[in-house]
XYZ file of C-alpha atoms in Angstrom:
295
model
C 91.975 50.709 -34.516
C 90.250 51.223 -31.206
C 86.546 49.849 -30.900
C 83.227 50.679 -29.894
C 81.421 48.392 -28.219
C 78.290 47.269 -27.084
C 78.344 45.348 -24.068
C 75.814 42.939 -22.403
C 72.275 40.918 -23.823
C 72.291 39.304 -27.414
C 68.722 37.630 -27.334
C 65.729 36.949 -29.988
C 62.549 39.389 -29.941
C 59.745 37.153 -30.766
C 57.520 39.612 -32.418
C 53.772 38.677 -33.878
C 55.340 37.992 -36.975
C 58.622 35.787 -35.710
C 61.834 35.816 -34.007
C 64.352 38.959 -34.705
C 67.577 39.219 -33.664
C 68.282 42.143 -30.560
C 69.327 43.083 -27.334
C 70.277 46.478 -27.027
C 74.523 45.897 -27.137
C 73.817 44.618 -30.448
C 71.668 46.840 -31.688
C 73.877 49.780 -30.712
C 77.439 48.251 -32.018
C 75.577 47.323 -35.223
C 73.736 50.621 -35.900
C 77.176 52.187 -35.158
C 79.135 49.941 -37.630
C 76.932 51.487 -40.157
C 78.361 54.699 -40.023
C 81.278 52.820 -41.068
C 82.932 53.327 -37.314
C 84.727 50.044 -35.768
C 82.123 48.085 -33.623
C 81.735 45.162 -31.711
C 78.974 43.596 -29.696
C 80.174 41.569 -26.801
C 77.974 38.935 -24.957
C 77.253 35.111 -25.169
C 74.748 32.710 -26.900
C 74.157 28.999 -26.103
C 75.369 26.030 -28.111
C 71.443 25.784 -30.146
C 70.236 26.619 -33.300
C 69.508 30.385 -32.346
C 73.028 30.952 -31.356
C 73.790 29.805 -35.149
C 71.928 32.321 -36.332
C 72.706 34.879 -34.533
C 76.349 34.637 -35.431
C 75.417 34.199 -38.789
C 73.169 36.955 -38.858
C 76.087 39.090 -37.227
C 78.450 37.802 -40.506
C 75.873 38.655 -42.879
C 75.973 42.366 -41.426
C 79.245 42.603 -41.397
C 79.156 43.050 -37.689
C 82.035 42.296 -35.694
C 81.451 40.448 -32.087
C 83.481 38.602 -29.256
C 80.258 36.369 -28.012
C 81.610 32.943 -26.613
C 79.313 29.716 -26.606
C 78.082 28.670 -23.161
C 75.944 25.716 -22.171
C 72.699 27.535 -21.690
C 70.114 28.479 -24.250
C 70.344 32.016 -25.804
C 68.144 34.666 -24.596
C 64.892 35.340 -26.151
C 62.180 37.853 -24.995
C 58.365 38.010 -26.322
C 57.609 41.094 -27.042
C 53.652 42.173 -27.056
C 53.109 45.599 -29.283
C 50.038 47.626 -28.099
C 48.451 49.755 -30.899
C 50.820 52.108 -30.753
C 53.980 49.684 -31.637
C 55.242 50.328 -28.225
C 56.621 46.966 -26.966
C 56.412 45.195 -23.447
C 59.063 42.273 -23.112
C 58.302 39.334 -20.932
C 62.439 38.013 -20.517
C 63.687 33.982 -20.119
C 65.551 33.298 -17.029
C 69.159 31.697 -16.905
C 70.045 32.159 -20.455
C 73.650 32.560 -22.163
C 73.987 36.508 -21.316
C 73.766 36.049 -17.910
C 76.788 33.736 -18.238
C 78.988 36.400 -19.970
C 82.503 35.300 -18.331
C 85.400 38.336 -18.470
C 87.801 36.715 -20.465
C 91.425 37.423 -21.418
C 89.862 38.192 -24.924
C 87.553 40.322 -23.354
C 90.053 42.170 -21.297
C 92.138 42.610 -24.680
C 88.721 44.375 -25.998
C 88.800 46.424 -22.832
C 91.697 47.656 -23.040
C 91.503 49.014 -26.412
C 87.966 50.687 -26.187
C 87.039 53.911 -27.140
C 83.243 53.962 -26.285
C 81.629 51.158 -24.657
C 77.334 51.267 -23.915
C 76.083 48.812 -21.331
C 72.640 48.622 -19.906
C 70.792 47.250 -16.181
C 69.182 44.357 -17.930
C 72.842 42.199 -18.420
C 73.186 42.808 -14.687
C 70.320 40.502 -13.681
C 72.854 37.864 -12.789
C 76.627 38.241 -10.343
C 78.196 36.967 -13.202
C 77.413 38.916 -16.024
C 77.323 41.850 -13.385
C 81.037 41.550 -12.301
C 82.239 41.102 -16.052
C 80.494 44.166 -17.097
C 82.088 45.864 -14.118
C 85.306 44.730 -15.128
C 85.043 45.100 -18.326
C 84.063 49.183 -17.756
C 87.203 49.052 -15.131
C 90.102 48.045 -17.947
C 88.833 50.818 -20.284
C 91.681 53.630 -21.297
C 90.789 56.672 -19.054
C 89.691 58.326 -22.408
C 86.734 55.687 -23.342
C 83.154 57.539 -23.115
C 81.550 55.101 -20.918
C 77.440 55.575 -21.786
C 75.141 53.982 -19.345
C 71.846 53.385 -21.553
C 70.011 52.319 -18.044
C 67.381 50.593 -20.212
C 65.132 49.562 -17.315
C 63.337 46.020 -18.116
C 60.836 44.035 -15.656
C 62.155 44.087 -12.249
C 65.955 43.381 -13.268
C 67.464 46.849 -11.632
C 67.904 47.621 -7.770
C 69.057 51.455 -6.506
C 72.517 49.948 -5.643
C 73.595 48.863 -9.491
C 71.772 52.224 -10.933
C 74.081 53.992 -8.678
C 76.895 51.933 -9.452
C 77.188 52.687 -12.995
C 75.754 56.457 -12.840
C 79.460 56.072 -10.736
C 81.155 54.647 -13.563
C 79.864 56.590 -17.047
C 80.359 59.807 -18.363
C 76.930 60.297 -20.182
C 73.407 59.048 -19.140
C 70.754 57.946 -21.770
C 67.334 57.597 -20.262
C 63.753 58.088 -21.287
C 61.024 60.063 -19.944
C 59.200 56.715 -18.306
C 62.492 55.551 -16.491
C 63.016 58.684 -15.261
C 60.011 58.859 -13.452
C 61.157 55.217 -12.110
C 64.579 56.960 -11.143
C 63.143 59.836 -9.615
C 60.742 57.910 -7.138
C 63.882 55.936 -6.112
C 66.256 58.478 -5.538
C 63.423 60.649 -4.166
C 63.551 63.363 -6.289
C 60.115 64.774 -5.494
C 58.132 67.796 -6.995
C 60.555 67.991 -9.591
C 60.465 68.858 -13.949
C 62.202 66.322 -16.017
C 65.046 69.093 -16.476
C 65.700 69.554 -12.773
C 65.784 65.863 -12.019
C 68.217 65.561 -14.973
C 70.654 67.943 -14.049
C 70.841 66.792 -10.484
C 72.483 63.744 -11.667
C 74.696 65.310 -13.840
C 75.691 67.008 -11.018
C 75.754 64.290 -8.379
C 77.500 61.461 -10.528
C 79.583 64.220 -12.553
C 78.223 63.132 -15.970
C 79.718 65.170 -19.068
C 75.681 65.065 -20.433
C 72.681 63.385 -19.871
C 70.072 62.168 -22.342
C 66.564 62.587 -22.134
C 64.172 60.842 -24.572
C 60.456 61.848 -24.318
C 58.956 59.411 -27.230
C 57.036 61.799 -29.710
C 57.464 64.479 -27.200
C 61.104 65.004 -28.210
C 64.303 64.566 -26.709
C 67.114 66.535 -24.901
C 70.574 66.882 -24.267
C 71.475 68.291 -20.931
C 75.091 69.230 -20.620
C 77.091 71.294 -17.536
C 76.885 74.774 -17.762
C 72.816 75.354 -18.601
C 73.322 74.139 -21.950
C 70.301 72.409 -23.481
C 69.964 70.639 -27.139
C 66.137 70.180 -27.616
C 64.698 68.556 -31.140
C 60.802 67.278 -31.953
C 60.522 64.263 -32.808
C 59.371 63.633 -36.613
C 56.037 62.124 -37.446
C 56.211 59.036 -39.185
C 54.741 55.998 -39.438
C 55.309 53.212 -37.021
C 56.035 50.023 -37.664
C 57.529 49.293 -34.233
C 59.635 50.779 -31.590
C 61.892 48.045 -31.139
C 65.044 49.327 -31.433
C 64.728 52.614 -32.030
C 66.316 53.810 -28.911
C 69.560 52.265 -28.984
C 69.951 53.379 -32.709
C 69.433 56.958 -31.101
C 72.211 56.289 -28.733
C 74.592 54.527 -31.653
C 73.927 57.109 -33.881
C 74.440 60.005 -30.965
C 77.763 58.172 -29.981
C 79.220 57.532 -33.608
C 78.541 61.516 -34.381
C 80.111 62.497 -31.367
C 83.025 60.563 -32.126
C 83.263 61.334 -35.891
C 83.924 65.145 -34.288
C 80.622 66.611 -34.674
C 78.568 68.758 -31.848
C 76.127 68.058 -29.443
C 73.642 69.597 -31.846
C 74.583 68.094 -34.925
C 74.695 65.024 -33.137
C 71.427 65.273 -31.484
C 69.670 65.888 -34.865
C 71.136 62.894 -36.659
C 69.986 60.505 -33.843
C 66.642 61.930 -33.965
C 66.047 61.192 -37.881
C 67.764 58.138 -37.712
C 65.740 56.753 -34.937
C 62.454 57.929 -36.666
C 63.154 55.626 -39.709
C 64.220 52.507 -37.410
C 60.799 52.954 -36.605
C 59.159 53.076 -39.947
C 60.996 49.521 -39.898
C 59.925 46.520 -38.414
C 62.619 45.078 -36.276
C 65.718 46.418 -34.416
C 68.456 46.015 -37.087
C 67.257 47.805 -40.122
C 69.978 48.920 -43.106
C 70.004 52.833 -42.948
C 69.956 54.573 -46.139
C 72.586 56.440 -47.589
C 70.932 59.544 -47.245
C 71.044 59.117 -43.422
C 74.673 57.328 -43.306
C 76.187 59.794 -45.647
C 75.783 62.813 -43.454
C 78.103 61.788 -40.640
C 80.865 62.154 -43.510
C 79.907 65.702 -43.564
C 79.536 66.147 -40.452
């Protein structure tokens, strides 16, 4: 059975109330192993007591992963929530993802993908940089390759945005890091919309992904066509998370054969209750799960 796979950082976010397992790879290949799809995250942790418990934390969840020991401590980030429960993330240097080595078991991975996500943030360091690269280059011609740019600190440069806008078929970005991408590819005087589209067009993406926090969210595709849905009001316990469970959930409903629409709408609810949930690896309720079997 071919995998989906989330590619890059496995790190802690050390929340107020404690250390929680993350990193956006994970997040995604977990929230799409609940919709019962095949999923693996792929990364590294160090030889210490958080690696344990990540991989045991991956076990308990059922999760499947290819993340290889190395001799340098695994990643953590503090996060700092403002009143909101919108994060900021202050990162470690020279930890075990950015020592993610392309391995022959990776390259069997690879080879058998059918979706892989991968963010800017692995790509701090050459040699998580060139394995992701790699990794992106064995994938069957048929693999939907989504670029969840994911912007963090200062750990992104025009040249590796451009890079893998060259290498994915669909964009996911949010209405902050578009501004960020505008100013750098000098996209002046422009709507979200228009700046959107022009990289669809440029990079030949099949859609790109626009999410606008309680403002909503969008799906641009070729053509004019535009899937718009509100975002529901709930309560928030924090935002960590929430977007890459938007882009699992989007990915697995694709996948499973339903539309952009249907799709669209699923990733919107389910992101609203990751953040009624504290944390970035919530279990989904059946009544969200069970409606990719319909669809």
């Amino acid at each position: 059975m071919r995998t989906i796979v989330g590619l890059g950082e496995v790190l802690y976010d050390v929340l107020p109330e404690g250390a929680k397992l993350g990193g956006a790879p994970a997040n995604f290949a977990y929230h799409v192993s609940q919709f019962g799809l095949n999923a693996m995250a792929v990364s590294a942790v160090g030889n210490d007591a958080l690696g344990d418990e990540a991989l045991a934390t991956f076990d308990k969840n059922g999760l499947q992963y290819l993340v290889p020991r190395v001799p340098y401590p695994t990643g953590t980030v503090n996060v700092k929530l403002n009143e909101s429960g919108v994060p900021t993330y202050t990162f470690t240097p020279n930890v075990a993802w950015d020592h993610l080595q392309f391995t022959p078991e990776i390259e069997a991975v690879a080879k058998e993908c059918r979706a892989v996500c991968f963010g800017s943030l692995a790509q701090r360091s050459q040699e998580s940089k060139q394995t992701i690269e790699k990794f992106i280059a064995a994938c069957p011609a048929d693999c939907l390759r989504i670029f969840d740019i994911n912007l963090r600190g200062n750990f992104y440069n025009k040249e590796i945005i451009q890079a893998n806008l060259r290498h994915c078929d669909v964009l996911k970005i949010n209405d902050e890091e578009l501004v960020v991408i505008g100013r750098m590819f000098d996209y002046p005087g422009l709507d979200m919309e228009e700046k959107c589209r022009i990289i669809m067009h440029r990079y030949h993406l099949k859609m790109v992904v626009l999410t606008c926090g309680i403002n909503g969210s969008y799906v641009f595709e070729p053509g004019g066509k535009t899937s718009f849905r509100e975002t529901p009001k709930v309560e928030v316990a924090d935002t960590v998370g929430a977007g890459d469970s938007f882009t699992a959930t989007f990915t697995a409903a694709l996948l499973s054969g339903m539309s952009v629409s249907e799709a669209h709408s699923l990733a919107v609810d389910v992101s609203a209750f990751v953040c009624t949930q504290k944390g970035a690896m919530p279990k989904l309720p059946e009544s969200l799960t069970s409606r990719m079997k319909r669809g």
